[in-house]
Coordinates of C-alpha atoms and ligand atoms in Angstrom, one line a residue:
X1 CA -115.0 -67.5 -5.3
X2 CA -116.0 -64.5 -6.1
X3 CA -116.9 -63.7 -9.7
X4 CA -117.1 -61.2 -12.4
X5 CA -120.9 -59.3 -12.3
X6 CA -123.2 -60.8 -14.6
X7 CA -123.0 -58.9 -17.7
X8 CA -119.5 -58.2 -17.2
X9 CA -116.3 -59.6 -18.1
X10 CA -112.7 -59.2 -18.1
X11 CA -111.2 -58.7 -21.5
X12 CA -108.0 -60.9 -21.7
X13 CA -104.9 -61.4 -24.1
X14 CA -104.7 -62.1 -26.5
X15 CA -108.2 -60.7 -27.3
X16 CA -106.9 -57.2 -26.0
X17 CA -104.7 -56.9 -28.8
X18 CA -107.5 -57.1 -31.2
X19 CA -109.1 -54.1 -29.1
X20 CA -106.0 -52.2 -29.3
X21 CA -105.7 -53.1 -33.2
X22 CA -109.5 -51.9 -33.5
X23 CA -108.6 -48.5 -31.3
X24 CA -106.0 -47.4 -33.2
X25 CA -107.2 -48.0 -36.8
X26 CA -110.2 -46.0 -35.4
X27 CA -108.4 -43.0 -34.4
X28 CA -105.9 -43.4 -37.5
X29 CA -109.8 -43.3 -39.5
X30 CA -110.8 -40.3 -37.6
X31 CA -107.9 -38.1 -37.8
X32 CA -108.3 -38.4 -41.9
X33 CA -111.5 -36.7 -41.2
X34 CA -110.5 -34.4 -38.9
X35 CA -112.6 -35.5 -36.3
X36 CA -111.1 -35.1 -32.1
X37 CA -111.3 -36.4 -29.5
X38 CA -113.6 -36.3 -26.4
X39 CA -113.7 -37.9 -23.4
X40 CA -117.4 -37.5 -21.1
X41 CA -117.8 -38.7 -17.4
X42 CA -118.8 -41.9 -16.7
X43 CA -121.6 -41.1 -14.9
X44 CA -124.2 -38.2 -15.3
X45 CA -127.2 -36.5 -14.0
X46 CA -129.9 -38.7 -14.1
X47 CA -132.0 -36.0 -16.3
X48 CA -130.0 -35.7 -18.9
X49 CA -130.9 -39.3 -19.9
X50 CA -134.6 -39.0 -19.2
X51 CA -134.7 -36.1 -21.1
X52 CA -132.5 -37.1 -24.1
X53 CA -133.1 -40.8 -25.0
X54 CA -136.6 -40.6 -23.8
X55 CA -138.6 -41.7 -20.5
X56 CA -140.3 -44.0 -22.8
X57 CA -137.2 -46.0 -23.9
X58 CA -136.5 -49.4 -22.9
X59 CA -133.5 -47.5 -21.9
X60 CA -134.4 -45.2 -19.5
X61 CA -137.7 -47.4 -18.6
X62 CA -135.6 -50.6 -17.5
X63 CA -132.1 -50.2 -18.3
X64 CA -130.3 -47.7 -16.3
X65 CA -128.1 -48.2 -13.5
X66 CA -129.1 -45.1 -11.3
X67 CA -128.5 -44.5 -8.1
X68 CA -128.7 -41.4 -5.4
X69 CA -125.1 -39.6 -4.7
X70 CA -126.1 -39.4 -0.9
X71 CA -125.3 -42.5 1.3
X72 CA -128.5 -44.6 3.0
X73 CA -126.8 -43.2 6.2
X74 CA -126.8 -39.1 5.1
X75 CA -130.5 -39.6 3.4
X76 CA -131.2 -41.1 6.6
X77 CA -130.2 -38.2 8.9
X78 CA -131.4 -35.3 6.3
X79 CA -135.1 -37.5 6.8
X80 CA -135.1 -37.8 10.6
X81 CA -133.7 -34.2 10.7
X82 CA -136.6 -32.5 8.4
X83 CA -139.0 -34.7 10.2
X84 CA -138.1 -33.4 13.6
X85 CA -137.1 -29.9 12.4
X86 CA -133.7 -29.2 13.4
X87 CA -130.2 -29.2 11.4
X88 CA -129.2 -32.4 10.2
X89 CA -125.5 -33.6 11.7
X90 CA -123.0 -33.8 9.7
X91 CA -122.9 -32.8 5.7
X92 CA -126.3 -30.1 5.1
X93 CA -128.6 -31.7 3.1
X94 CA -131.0 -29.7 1.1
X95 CA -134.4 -30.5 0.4
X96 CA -133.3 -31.7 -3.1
X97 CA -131.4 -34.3 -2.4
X98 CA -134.0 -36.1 -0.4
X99 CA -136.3 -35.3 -3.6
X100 CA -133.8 -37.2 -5.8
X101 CA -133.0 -34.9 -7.9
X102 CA -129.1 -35.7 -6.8
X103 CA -129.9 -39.1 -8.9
X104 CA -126.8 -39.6 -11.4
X105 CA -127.0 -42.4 -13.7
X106 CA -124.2 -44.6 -15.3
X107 CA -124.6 -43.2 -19.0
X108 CA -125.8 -46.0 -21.2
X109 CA -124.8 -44.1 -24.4
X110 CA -122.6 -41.3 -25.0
X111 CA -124.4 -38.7 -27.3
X112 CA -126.1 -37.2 -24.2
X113 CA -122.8 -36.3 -22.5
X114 CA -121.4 -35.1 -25.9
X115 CA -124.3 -32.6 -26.7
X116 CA -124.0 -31.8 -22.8
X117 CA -120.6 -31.0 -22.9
X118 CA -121.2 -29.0 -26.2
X119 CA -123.9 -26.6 -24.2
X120 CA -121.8 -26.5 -21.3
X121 CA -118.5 -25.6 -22.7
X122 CA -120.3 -23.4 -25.6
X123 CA -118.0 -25.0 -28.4
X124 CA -120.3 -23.2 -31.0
X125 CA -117.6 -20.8 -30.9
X126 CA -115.7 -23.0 -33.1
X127 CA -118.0 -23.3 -35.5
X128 CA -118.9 -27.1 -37.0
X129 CA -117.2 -29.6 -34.1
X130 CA -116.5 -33.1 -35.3
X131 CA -116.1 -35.0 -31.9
X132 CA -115.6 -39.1 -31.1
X133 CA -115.3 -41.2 -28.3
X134 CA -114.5 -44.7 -26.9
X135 CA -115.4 -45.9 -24.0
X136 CA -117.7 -48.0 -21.6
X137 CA -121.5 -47.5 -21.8
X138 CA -123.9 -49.5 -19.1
X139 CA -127.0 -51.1 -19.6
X140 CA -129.1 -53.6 -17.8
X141 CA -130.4 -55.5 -20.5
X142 CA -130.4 -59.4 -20.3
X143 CA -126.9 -60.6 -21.3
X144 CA -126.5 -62.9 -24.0
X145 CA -124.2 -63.4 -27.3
X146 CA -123.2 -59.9 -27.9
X147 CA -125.0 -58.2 -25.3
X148 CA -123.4 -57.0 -22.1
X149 CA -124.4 -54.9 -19.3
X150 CA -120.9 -53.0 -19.4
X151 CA -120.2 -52.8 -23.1
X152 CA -118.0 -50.0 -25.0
X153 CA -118.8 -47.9 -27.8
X154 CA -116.9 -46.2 -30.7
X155 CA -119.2 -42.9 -31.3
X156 CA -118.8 -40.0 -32.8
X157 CA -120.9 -36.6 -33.2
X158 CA -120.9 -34.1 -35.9
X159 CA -122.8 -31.1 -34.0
X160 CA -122.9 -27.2 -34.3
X161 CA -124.8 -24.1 -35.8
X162 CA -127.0 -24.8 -39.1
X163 CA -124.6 -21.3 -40.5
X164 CA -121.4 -24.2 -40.0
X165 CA -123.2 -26.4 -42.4
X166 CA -123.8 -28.7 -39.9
X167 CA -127.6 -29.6 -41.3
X168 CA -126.5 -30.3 -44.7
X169 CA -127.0 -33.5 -46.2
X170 CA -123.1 -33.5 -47.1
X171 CA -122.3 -34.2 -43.2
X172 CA -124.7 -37.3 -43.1
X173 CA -122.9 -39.0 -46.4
X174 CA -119.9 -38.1 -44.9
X175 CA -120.2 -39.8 -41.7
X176 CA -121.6 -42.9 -43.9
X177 CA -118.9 -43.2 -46.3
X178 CA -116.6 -42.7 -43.1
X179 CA -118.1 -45.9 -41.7
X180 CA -117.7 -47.5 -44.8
X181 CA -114.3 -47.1 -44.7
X182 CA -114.0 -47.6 -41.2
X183 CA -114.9 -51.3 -41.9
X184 CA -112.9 -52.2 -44.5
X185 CA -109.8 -51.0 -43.2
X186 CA -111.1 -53.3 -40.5
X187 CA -111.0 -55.9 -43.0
X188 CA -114.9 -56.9 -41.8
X189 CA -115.9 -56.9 -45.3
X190 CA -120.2 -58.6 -45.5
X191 CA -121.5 -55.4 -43.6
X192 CA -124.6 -54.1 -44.8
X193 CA -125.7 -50.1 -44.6
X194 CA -129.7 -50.0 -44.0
X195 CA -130.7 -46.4 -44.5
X196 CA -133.8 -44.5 -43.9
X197 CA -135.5 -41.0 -43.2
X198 CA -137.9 -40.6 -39.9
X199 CA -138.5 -37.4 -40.7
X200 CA -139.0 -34.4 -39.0
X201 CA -140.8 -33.6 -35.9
X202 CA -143.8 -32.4 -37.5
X203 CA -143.4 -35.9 -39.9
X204 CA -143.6 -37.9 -37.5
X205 CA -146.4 -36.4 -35.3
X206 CA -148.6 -37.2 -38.6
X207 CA -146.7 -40.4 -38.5
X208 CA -147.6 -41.2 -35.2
X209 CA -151.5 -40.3 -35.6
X210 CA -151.7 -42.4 -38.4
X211 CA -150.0 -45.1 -36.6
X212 CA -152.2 -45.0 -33.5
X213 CA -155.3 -45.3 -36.2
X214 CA -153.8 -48.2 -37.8
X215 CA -152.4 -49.9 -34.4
X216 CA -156.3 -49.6 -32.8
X217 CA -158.0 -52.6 -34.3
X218 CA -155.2 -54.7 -34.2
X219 CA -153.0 -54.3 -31.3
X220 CA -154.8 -56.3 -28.7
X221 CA -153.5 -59.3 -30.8
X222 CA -150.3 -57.8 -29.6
X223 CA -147.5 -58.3 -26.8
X224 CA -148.0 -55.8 -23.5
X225 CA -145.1 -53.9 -24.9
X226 CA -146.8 -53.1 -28.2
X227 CA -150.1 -52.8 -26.2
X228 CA -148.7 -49.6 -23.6
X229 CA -146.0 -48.4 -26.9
X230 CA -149.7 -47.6 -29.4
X231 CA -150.5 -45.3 -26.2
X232 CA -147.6 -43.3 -25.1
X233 CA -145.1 -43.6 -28.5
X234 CA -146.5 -45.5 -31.1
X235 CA -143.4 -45.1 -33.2
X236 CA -141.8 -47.5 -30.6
X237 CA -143.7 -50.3 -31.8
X238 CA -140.7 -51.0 -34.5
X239 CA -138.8 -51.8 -31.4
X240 CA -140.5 -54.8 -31.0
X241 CA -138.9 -58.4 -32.0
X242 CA -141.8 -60.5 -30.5
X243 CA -142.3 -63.0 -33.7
X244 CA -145.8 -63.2 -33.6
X245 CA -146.5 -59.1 -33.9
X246 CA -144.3 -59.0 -37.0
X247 CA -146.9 -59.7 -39.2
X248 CA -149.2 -56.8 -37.8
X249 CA -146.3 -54.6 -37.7
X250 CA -145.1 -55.2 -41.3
X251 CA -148.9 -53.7 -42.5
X252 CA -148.5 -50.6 -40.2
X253 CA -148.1 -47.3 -42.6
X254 CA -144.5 -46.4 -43.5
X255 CA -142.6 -43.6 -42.6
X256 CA -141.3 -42.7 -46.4
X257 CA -144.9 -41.5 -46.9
X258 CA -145.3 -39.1 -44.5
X259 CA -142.2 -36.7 -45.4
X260 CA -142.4 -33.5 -46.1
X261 CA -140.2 -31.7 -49.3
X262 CA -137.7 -30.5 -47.9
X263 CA -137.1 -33.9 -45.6
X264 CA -137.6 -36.1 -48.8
X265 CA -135.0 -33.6 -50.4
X266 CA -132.8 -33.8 -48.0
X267 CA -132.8 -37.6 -47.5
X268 CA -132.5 -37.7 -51.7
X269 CA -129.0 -35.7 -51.3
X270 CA -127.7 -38.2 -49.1
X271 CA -128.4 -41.5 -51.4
X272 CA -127.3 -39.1 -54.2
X273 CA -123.5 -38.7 -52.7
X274 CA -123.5 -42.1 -51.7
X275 CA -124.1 -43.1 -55.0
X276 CA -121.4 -40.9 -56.0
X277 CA -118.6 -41.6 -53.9
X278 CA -119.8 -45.6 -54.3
X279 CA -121.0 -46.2 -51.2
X280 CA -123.7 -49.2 -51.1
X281 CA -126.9 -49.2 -48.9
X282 CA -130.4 -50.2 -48.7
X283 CA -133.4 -48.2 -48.3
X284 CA -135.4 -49.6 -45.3
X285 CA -138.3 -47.4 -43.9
X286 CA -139.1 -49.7 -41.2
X287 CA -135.6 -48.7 -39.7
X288 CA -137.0 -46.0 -36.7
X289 CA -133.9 -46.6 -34.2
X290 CA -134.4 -47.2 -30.2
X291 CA -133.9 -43.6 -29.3
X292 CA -136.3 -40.3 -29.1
X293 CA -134.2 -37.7 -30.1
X294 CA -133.2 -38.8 -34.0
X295 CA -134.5 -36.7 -37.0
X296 CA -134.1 -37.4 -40.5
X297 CA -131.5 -39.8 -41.3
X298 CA -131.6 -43.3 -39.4
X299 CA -129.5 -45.7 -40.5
X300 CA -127.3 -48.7 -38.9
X301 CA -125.0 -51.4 -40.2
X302 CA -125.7 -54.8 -40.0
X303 CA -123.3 -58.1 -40.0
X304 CA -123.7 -61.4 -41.2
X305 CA -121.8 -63.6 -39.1
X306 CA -123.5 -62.2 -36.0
X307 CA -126.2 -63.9 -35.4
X308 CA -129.3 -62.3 -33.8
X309 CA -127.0 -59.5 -32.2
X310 CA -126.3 -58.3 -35.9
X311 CA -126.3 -54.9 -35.3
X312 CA -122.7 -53.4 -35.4
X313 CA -123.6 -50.1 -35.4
X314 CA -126.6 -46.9 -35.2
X315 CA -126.8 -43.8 -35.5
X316 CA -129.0 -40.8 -37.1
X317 CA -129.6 -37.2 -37.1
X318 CA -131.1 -35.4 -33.9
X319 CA -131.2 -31.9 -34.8
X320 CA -133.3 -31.1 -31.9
X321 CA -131.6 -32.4 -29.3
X322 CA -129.3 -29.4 -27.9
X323 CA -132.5 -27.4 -27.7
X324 CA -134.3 -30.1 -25.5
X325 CA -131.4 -29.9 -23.6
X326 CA -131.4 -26.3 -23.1
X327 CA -129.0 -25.3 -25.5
X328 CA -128.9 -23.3 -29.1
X329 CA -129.9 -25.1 -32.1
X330 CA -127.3 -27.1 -33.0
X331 CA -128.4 -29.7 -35.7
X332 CA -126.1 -32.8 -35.4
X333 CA -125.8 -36.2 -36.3
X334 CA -123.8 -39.2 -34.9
X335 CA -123.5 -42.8 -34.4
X336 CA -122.0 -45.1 -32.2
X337 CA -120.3 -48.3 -32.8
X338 CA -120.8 -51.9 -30.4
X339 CA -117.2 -52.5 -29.8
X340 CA -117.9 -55.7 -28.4
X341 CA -119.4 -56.9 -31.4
X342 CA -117.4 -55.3 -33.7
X343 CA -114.2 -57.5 -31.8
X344 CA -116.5 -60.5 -32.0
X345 CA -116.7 -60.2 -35.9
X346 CA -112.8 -59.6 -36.1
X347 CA -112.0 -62.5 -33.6
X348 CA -110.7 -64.9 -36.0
X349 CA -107.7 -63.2 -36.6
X350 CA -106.7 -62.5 -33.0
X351 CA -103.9 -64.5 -33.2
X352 CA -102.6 -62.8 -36.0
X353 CA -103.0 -59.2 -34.4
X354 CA -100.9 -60.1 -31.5
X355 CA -97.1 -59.1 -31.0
X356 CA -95.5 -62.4 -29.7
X357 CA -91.6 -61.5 -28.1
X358 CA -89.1 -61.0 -30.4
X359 CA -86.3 -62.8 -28.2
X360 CA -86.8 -64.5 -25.0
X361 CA -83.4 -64.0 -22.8
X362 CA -82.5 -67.0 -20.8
X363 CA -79.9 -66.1 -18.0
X364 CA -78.1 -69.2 -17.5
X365 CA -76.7 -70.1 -13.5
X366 CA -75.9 -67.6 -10.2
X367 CA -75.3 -64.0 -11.0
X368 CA -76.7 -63.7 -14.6
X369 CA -80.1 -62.1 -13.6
X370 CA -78.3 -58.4 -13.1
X371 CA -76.8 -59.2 -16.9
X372 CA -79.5 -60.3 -18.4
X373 CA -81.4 -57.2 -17.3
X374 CA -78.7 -55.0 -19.0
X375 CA -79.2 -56.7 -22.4
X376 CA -82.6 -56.7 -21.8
X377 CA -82.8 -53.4 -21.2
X378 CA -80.7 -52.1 -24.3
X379 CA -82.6 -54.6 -27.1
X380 CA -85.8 -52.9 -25.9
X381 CA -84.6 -49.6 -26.4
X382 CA -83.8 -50.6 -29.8
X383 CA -88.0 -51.8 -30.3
X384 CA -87.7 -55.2 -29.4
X385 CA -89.9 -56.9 -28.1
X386 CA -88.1 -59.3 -25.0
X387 CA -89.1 -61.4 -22.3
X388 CA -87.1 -62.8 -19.2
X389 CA -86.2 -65.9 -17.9
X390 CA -84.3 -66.5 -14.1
X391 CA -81.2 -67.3 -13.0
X392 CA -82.4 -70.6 -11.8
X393 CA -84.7 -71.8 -14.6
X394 CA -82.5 -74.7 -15.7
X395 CA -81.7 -74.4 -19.6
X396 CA -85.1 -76.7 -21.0
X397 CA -87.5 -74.7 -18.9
X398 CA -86.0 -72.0 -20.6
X399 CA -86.6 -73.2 -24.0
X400 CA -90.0 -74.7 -22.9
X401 CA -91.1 -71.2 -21.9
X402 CA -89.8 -69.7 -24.6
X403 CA -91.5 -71.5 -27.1
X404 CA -95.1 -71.3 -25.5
X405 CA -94.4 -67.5 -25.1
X406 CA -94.0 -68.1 -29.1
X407 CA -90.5 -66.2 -28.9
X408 CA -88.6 -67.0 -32.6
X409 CA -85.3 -66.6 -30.6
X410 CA -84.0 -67.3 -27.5
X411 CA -80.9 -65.9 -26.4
X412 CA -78.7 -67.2 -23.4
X413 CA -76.9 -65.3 -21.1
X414 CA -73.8 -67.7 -19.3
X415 CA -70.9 -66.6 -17.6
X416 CA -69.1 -67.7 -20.8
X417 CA -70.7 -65.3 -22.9
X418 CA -70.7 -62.5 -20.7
X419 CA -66.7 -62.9 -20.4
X420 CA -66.8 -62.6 -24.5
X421 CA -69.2 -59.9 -24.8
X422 CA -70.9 -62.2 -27.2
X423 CA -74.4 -63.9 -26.6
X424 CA -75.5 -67.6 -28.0
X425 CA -78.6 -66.8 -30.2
X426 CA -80.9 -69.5 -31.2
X427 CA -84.1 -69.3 -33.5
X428 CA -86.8 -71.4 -32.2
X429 CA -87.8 -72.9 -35.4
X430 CA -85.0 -74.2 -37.1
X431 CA -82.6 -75.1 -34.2
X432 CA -80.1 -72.9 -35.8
X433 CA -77.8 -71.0 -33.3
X434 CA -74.9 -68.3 -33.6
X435 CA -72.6 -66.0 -31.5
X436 CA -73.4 -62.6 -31.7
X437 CA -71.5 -59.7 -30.6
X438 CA -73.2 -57.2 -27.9
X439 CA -73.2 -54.5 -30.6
X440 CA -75.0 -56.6 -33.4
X441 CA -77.7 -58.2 -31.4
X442 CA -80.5 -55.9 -31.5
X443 CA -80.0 -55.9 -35.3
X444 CA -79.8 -59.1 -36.1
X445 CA -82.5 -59.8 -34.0
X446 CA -84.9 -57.2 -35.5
X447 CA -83.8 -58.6 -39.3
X448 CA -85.5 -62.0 -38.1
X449 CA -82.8 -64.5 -38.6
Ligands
AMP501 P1 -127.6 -47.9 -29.6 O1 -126.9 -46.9 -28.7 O2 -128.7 -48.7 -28.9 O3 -128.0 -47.3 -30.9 O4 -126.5 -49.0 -30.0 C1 -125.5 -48.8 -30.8 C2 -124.6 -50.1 -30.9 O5 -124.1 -50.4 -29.7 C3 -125.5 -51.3 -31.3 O6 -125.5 -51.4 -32.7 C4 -124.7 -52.4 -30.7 O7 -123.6 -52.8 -31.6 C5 -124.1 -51.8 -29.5 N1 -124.8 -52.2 -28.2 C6 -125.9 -51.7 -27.8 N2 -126.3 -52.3 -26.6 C7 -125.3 -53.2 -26.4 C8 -125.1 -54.2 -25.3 N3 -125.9 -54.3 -24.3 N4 -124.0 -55.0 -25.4 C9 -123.1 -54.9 -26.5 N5 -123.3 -54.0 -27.5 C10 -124.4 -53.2 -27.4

């Protein structure tokens, strides 16, 4: 048999209506604050991660599905044809390809393709954009509660030139409080907002020095991770959740120290509105999120119920990022939601989110199918919500489908009734059954009884 990859899975019903439910209060949420949408490849150049997230991530390290865009068989040919200098066969392939640098990458987040798009399609024009997504990101992590290989995110990116406002610390409360509200209207209600400030580049280089001092006598003690992270990026060593380390890493220096006035200003102005608009957080400087590109404002929400997979959501400020990426300065900030997880908090009431039919129609004996569809056909027109039996379902099959279906009527369609324009209409529940005219059914079916 063959099976779903590891790290994958199908998403069935009724769990689908609980993504659907999720989807749409999102983009009902975003349209209140004028956000719109964007949709990004799937896949991108391979650089545009490596130089975004950060070679040293664990994402671009050891996560990323990446592959070359030529076949074995044309990377083959260009080979043998270089080596023997003559014209490869077939499709020309440049020098570059057989250097890799066709290497495209399944994007395992969706803020590179955002600020990508952003430089590409120049949307400073318009000023301050307020963009979101939703959609599949892929990572090769080790799958477990909560962690997939193919997961989706809800993200979205407030980006464009400082003169739009988009570096105030008005656009970071405002994404926060959006959140907030995001997960109420959810009804997931024991979140937690951790907040902090990594600063600014020239922050965090002190940071980092000060770090590496601190890290020097103690990180042989450490995990190989921690041991190769206090070379290349000490800042990474946060990252780490081997138990044993987090008693060294909880005396490392902390971040809040090392910002400079206008940073600590800045990061002040946010708590400040929060306050103000009732918002609830907690200050936590050890927060330094998984990614190279963030500035200032780190934060990420946190659930309960979730077990060791408890984060529902990250996000921060990268004002950098559209310069590294060979764009204009464009400060931004962003965050993106696990929609997996989010569902997995909400799954409880999965059952409730689902539309079960309205009326199940039961055609009764030879020649009923073709009616049936008719009525069929005009209820749903009118919003029901119907299903269909056959012709030669004998009448208890009928009712015995209907019922697991969890239809609350059923409605039977004989030669009888066709003759009297007039259908036999039972509820479910109570047994109770009527003969209603063609006219009145979609009516009294909608009313419910
Ligand atoms: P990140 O892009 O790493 O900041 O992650 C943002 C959010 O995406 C996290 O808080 C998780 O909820 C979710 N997430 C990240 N990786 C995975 C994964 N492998 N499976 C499911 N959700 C994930």
């Amino acid at each position: 048999m063959i099976k779903a990859v590891r790290g994958t899975r199908d998403l069935l019903p009724p769990e689908t209506a609980l993504w659907n439910f999720v989807e749409a209060t999102v983009r009902d949420v975003f349209r209140a604050y004028n956000f719109h949408e964007i949709r990004t490849p799937i896949f991108e150049s391979t650089q545009l991660f490596s130089r975004s997230v950060g070679e040293e991530t664990d994402i671009v390290s050891k996560e990323m599905y990446t592959f070359l865009d030529p076949t074995p068989h044309e990377l083959l040919e260009g080979y043998l044809a270089l080596k023997e200098g003559r014209e490869p066969s077939g499709k020309l392939l440049p020098m570059d390809i057989l250097l890799g640098s066709q290497s495209v990458t399944l994007r395992p987040e969706n803020t590179a393709g955002v600020v990508r798009a952003y430089i590409e399609h120049k949307l400073w024009e318009r000023g301050l954009n307020k963009l979101y997504y939703i959609g599949p990101q892929f990572r090769r992590e080790r799958p477990q509660k909560g962690r997939y290989r193919q997961f989706s995110q809800i993200g979205a990116e407030v980006i464009g030139p400082a003169s739009a406002g988009s570096e105030s610390p008005a656009r970071d409360a405002e994404i926060l409080e959006l959140l907030a509200t995001l997960l109420d209207r959810l009804g997931i209600e024991t979140w937690t907002l951790q907040l902090n400030s990594v600063g600014c580049p020239n922050d965090r280089a002190a940071y980092n020095e000060a770090l590496r001092k601190a890290l020097e006598p103690v990180v042989g003690q450490m995990c190989s991770d921690c041991q190769r992270r206090a070379v290349t990026n000490p800042l990474r060593v946060f990252d780490c959740k081997v138990p044993a380390d987090q008693p060294i890493i909880d005396k490392l220096p902390r971040i809040s120290e090392f910002l400079d006035g206008p940073c600590r200003r800045h990061f002040e102005q946010v708590q400040e509105i929060l306050k103000s608009v009732g918002v609830e957080f907690q200050l936590n400087d050890r927060l330094v999120r998984g990614l190279d590109y963030y500035s200032r404002t780190a934060f990420e929400f946190t659930h309960g119920a979730l077990g060791a997979q408890n984060a529902i959501l990250g996000g921060g400020r990268y004002d950098g990022l559209s310069e590294s990426l060979g764009g204009p300065s464009a400060p931004g900030i962003g965050f993106a939601i696990g929609e997996d997880r989010l569902v997995l908090a909400l799954k409880e009431s999965a059952e409730a989110v689902q539309r079960k039919p309205d009326v199940y129609i039961a055609p009764l004996g030879e020649g009923m199918n073709k009616e049936a569809a008719r009525l069929a056909r005009e209820l749903r027109r009118h919003d029901v919500v119907a299903d269909l039996g056959d012709e030669t379902f004998r009448l208890k099959k009928s009712f015995e489908t209907a019922s697991k279906l969890g239809a609350r009527f059923i409605l039977i369609v004989g030669e009888n009734e066709v003759k009297a324009d007039a259908f036999a209409l039972k509820t479910l529940e109570s047994g109770e059954q009527v003969s209603v005219p063609r006219a009145e059914l979609a009516q009294r079916i909608q009313s419910g009884h």
